[in-house]
């Protein structure tokens, strides 16, 4: 399934602005929903950061048309056939991260492969060196 295309512009939190150096105000940043395009429940989600030594280590932004909020969420415990973990939060809607395809990333990858079929050319050792 394709990735959801919802985007949100998040202003920097007030405490970050208060701690910033005068003249160097933090800029707002865009986040892209990481869920599959068919997710239900209305809230979009993007992971902002992860502190690996805590069970509820991932901080996600969840948003809808009216508001955005930061929340700590547990990681999804599901593993794929190669025993790699899902990159989304526990009890997420839609498919697991390995089932979600970013169509823009796929298009860029395809174009690069067509333009550069051999990014690492094979070196021939004609001189016996």
PDB file of C-alpha atoms in Angstrom:
ATOM      1  CA  UNK A   1       0.000   0.000   0.000  1.00  0.00           C
ATOM      2  CA  UNK A   2       1.154   3.542  -0.590  1.00  0.00           C
ATOM      3  CA  UNK A   3       2.188   5.845   2.219  1.00  0.00           C
ATOM      4  CA  UNK A   4      -0.269   8.518   3.353  1.00  0.00           C
ATOM      5  CA  UNK A   5       0.588  11.893   1.805  1.00  0.00           C
ATOM      6  CA  UNK A   6      -0.614  14.106   4.680  1.00  0.00           C
ATOM      7  CA  UNK A   7       1.898  16.786   5.651  1.00  0.00           C
ATOM      8  CA  UNK A   8       1.865  19.147   8.627  1.00  0.00           C
ATOM      9  CA  UNK A   9       3.932  22.229   9.377  1.00  0.00           C
ATOM     10  CA  UNK A  10       4.939  22.162  13.043  1.00  0.00           C
ATOM     11  CA  UNK A  11       6.084  25.307  14.790  1.00  0.00           C
ATOM     12  CA  UNK A  12       8.924  24.884  17.269  1.00  0.00           C
ATOM     13  CA  UNK A  13       7.678  24.339  20.846  1.00  0.00           C
ATOM     14  CA  UNK A  14       7.584  27.418  23.087  1.00  0.00           C
ATOM     15  CA  UNK A  15      10.298  26.048  25.407  1.00  0.00           C
ATOM     16  CA  UNK A  16      12.641  25.571  22.436  1.00  0.00           C
ATOM     17  CA  UNK A  17      12.021  29.147  21.320  1.00  0.00           C
ATOM     18  CA  UNK A  18      12.650  30.395  24.875  1.00  0.00           C
ATOM     19  CA  UNK A  19      15.995  28.561  24.992  1.00  0.00           C
ATOM     20  CA  UNK A  20      17.134  29.651  21.530  1.00  0.00           C
ATOM     21  CA  UNK A  21      19.977  32.088  20.960  1.00  0.00           C
ATOM     22  CA  UNK A  22      18.768  35.626  20.138  1.00  0.00           C
ATOM     23  CA  UNK A  23      18.712  36.098  16.403  1.00  0.00           C
ATOM     24  CA  UNK A  24      18.618  32.341  15.751  1.00  0.00           C
ATOM     25  CA  UNK A  25      14.969  31.477  16.205  1.00  0.00           C
ATOM     26  CA  UNK A  26      14.158  27.822  15.383  1.00  0.00           C
ATOM     27  CA  UNK A  27      12.269  27.351  12.140  1.00  0.00           C
ATOM     28  CA  UNK A  28       9.008  25.457  11.726  1.00  0.00           C
ATOM     29  CA  UNK A  29       9.443  22.021  10.163  1.00  0.00           C
ATOM     30  CA  UNK A  30       7.369  19.758   7.971  1.00  0.00           C
ATOM     31  CA  UNK A  31       6.439  16.198   8.899  1.00  0.00           C
ATOM     32  CA  UNK A  32       5.014  13.544   6.581  1.00  0.00           C
ATOM     33  CA  UNK A  33       2.608  10.890   7.809  1.00  0.00           C
ATOM     34  CA  UNK A  34       4.351   7.497   7.994  1.00  0.00           C
ATOM     35  CA  UNK A  35       1.177   5.399   7.998  1.00  0.00           C
ATOM     36  CA  UNK A  36      -0.403   3.625   5.039  1.00  0.00           C
ATOM     37  CA  UNK A  37      -2.789   5.724   2.973  1.00  0.00           C
ATOM     38  CA  UNK A  38      -5.804   3.746   4.177  1.00  0.00           C
ATOM     39  CA  UNK A  39      -5.277   4.376   7.894  1.00  0.00           C
ATOM     40  CA  UNK A  40      -8.425   4.923   9.884  1.00  0.00           C
ATOM     41  CA  UNK A  41      -9.073   7.044  12.937  1.00  0.00           C
ATOM     42  CA  UNK A  42      -8.224  10.403  11.412  1.00  0.00           C
ATOM     43  CA  UNK A  43      -4.900  10.957  13.171  1.00  0.00           C
ATOM     44  CA  UNK A  44      -1.770  11.089  11.073  1.00  0.00           C
ATOM     45  CA  UNK A  45       1.573  10.168  12.665  1.00  0.00           C
ATOM     46  CA  UNK A  46       5.303  10.787  12.250  1.00  0.00           C
ATOM     47  CA  UNK A  47       8.139   9.702  14.527  1.00  0.00           C
ATOM     48  CA  UNK A  48      10.246  12.630  15.728  1.00  0.00           C
ATOM     49  CA  UNK A  49      12.920  10.980  17.880  1.00  0.00           C
ATOM     50  CA  UNK A  50      13.732   7.836  19.775  1.00  0.00           C
ATOM     51  CA  UNK A  51      15.535   7.327  23.087  1.00  0.00           C
ATOM     52  CA  UNK A  52      16.545   3.690  22.795  1.00  0.00           C
ATOM     53  CA  UNK A  53      16.980   2.804  26.480  1.00  0.00           C
ATOM     54  CA  UNK A  54      13.327   3.418  27.423  1.00  0.00           C
ATOM     55  CA  UNK A  55      10.317   1.197  26.698  1.00  0.00           C
ATOM     56  CA  UNK A  56       8.151   4.140  25.619  1.00  0.00           C
ATOM     57  CA  UNK A  57      11.097   5.614  23.835  1.00  0.00           C
ATOM     58  CA  UNK A  58       9.676   6.969  20.604  1.00  0.00           C
ATOM     59  CA  UNK A  59       8.189  10.448  20.531  1.00  0.00           C
ATOM     60  CA  UNK A  60       5.623  10.788  17.785  1.00  0.00           C
ATOM     61  CA  UNK A  61       3.598  13.714  16.550  1.00  0.00           C
ATOM     62  CA  UNK A  62      -0.062  12.839  15.944  1.00  0.00           C
ATOM     63  CA  UNK A  63      -2.234  15.326  14.090  1.00  0.00           C
ATOM     64  CA  UNK A  64      -5.565  15.861  12.416  1.00  0.00           C
ATOM     65  CA  UNK A  65      -7.105  18.896  10.717  1.00  0.00           C
ATOM     66  CA  UNK A  66      -7.461  20.783  13.992  1.00  0.00           C
ATOM     67  CA  UNK A  67      -4.409  20.151  16.154  1.00  0.00           C
ATOM     68  CA  UNK A  68      -1.079  18.412  16.600  1.00  0.00           C
ATOM     69  CA  UNK A  69       0.254  16.806  19.771  1.00  0.00           C
ATOM     70  CA  UNK A  70       3.453  15.074  20.833  1.00  0.00           C
ATOM     71  CA  UNK A  71       3.106  11.694  22.493  1.00  0.00           C
ATOM     72  CA  UNK A  72       5.394   8.864  23.625  1.00  0.00           C
ATOM     73  CA  UNK A  73       4.400   5.541  22.137  1.00  0.00           C
ATOM     74  CA  UNK A  74       5.635   1.978  22.409  1.00  0.00           C
ATOM     75  CA  UNK A  75       7.123   0.397  19.301  1.00  0.00           C
ATOM     76  CA  UNK A  76       5.057  -2.149  17.370  1.00  0.00           C
ATOM     77  CA  UNK A  77       6.248  -5.598  18.533  1.00  0.00           C
ATOM     78  CA  UNK A  78       5.585  -7.339  15.190  1.00  0.00           C
ATOM     79  CA  UNK A  79       8.549  -8.788  13.302  1.00  0.00           C
ATOM     80  CA  UNK A  80       8.713  -9.531   9.579  1.00  0.00           C
ATOM     81  CA  UNK A  81       9.942 -12.814   8.068  1.00  0.00           C
ATOM     82  CA  UNK A  82      13.578 -11.632   8.421  1.00  0.00           C
ATOM     83  CA  UNK A  83      12.926 -10.874  12.108  1.00  0.00           C
ATOM     84  CA  UNK A  84      13.130  -7.102  11.569  1.00  0.00           C
ATOM     85  CA  UNK A  85      10.818  -4.963  13.674  1.00  0.00           C
ATOM     86  CA  UNK A  86       8.013  -2.813  12.358  1.00  0.00           C
ATOM     87  CA  UNK A  87       9.046   0.843  12.365  1.00  0.00           C
ATOM     88  CA  UNK A  88       5.665   2.118  13.557  1.00  0.00           C
ATOM     89  CA  UNK A  89       4.075   2.445  16.996  1.00  0.00           C
ATOM     90  CA  UNK A  90       2.153  -0.331  18.775  1.00  0.00           C
ATOM     91  CA  UNK A  91      -1.454  -0.780  17.684  1.00  0.00           C
ATOM     92  CA  UNK A  92      -0.975   1.451  14.642  1.00  0.00           C
ATOM     93  CA  UNK A  93      -3.716   1.510  12.012  1.00  0.00           C
ATOM     94  CA  UNK A  94      -3.047   0.253   8.461  1.00  0.00           C
ATOM     95  CA  UNK A  95      -0.169  -2.029   7.484  1.00  0.00           C
ATOM     96  CA  UNK A  96       3.218  -2.519   9.101  1.00  0.00           C
ATOM     97  CA  UNK A  97       6.138  -0.352   7.975  1.00  0.00           C
ATOM     98  CA  UNK A  98       7.404  -2.971   5.498  1.00  0.00           C
ATOM     99  CA  UNK A  99       3.960  -2.969   3.836  1.00  0.00           C
ATOM    100  CA  UNK A 100       3.942   0.819   3.318  1.00  0.00           C
ATOM    101  CA  UNK A 101       5.611   2.156   0.182  1.00  0.00           C
ATOM    102  CA  UNK A 102       6.631   5.780  -0.299  1.00  0.00           C
ATOM    103  CA  UNK A 103       5.676   6.357  -3.967  1.00  0.00           C
ATOM    104  CA  UNK A 104       8.012   9.353  -4.305  1.00  0.00           C
ATOM    105  CA  UNK A 105      10.975   7.330  -2.985  1.00  0.00           C
ATOM    106  CA  UNK A 106      10.096   4.482  -5.345  1.00  0.00           C
ATOM    107  CA  UNK A 107       9.905   6.858  -8.353  1.00  0.00           C
ATOM    108  CA  UNK A 108      13.261   8.460  -7.493  1.00  0.00           C
ATOM    109  CA  UNK A 109      14.887   5.056  -7.008  1.00  0.00           C
ATOM    110  CA  UNK A 110      13.561   3.812 -10.359  1.00  0.00           C
ATOM    111  CA  UNK A 111      14.789   6.952 -12.157  1.00  0.00           C
ATOM    112  CA  UNK A 112      18.248   6.632 -10.579  1.00  0.00           C
ATOM    113  CA  UNK A 113      18.515   2.954 -11.489  1.00  0.00           C
ATOM    114  CA  UNK A 114      17.582   3.776 -15.098  1.00  0.00           C
ATOM    115  CA  UNK A 115      20.085   6.659 -15.281  1.00  0.00           C
ATOM    116  CA  UNK A 116      22.859   4.858 -13.420  1.00  0.00           C
ATOM    117  CA  UNK A 117      22.455   1.108 -13.863  1.00  0.00           C
ATOM    118  CA  UNK A 118      25.918   0.432 -12.459  1.00  0.00           C
ATOM    119  CA  UNK A 119      26.711   3.007  -9.748  1.00  0.00           C
ATOM    120  CA  UNK A 120      29.806   1.012  -8.763  1.00  0.00           C
ATOM    121  CA  UNK A 121      31.494  -0.024 -12.021  1.00  0.00           C
ATOM    122  CA  UNK A 122      33.460  -3.222 -11.968  1.00  0.00           C
ATOM    123  CA  UNK A 123      37.178  -2.561 -12.086  1.00  0.00           C
ATOM    124  CA  UNK A 124      39.091  -4.720 -14.464  1.00  0.00           C
ATOM    125  CA  UNK A 125      42.623  -5.611 -13.686  1.00  0.00           C
ATOM    126  CA  UNK A 126      44.064  -5.657 -17.198  1.00  0.00           C
ATOM    127  CA  UNK A 127      47.646  -4.963 -16.185  1.00  0.00           C
ATOM    128  CA  UNK A 128      47.866  -7.700 -13.596  1.00  0.00           C
ATOM    129  CA  UNK A 129      48.126  -5.137 -10.803  1.00  0.00           C
TER     130      UNK A 129
END
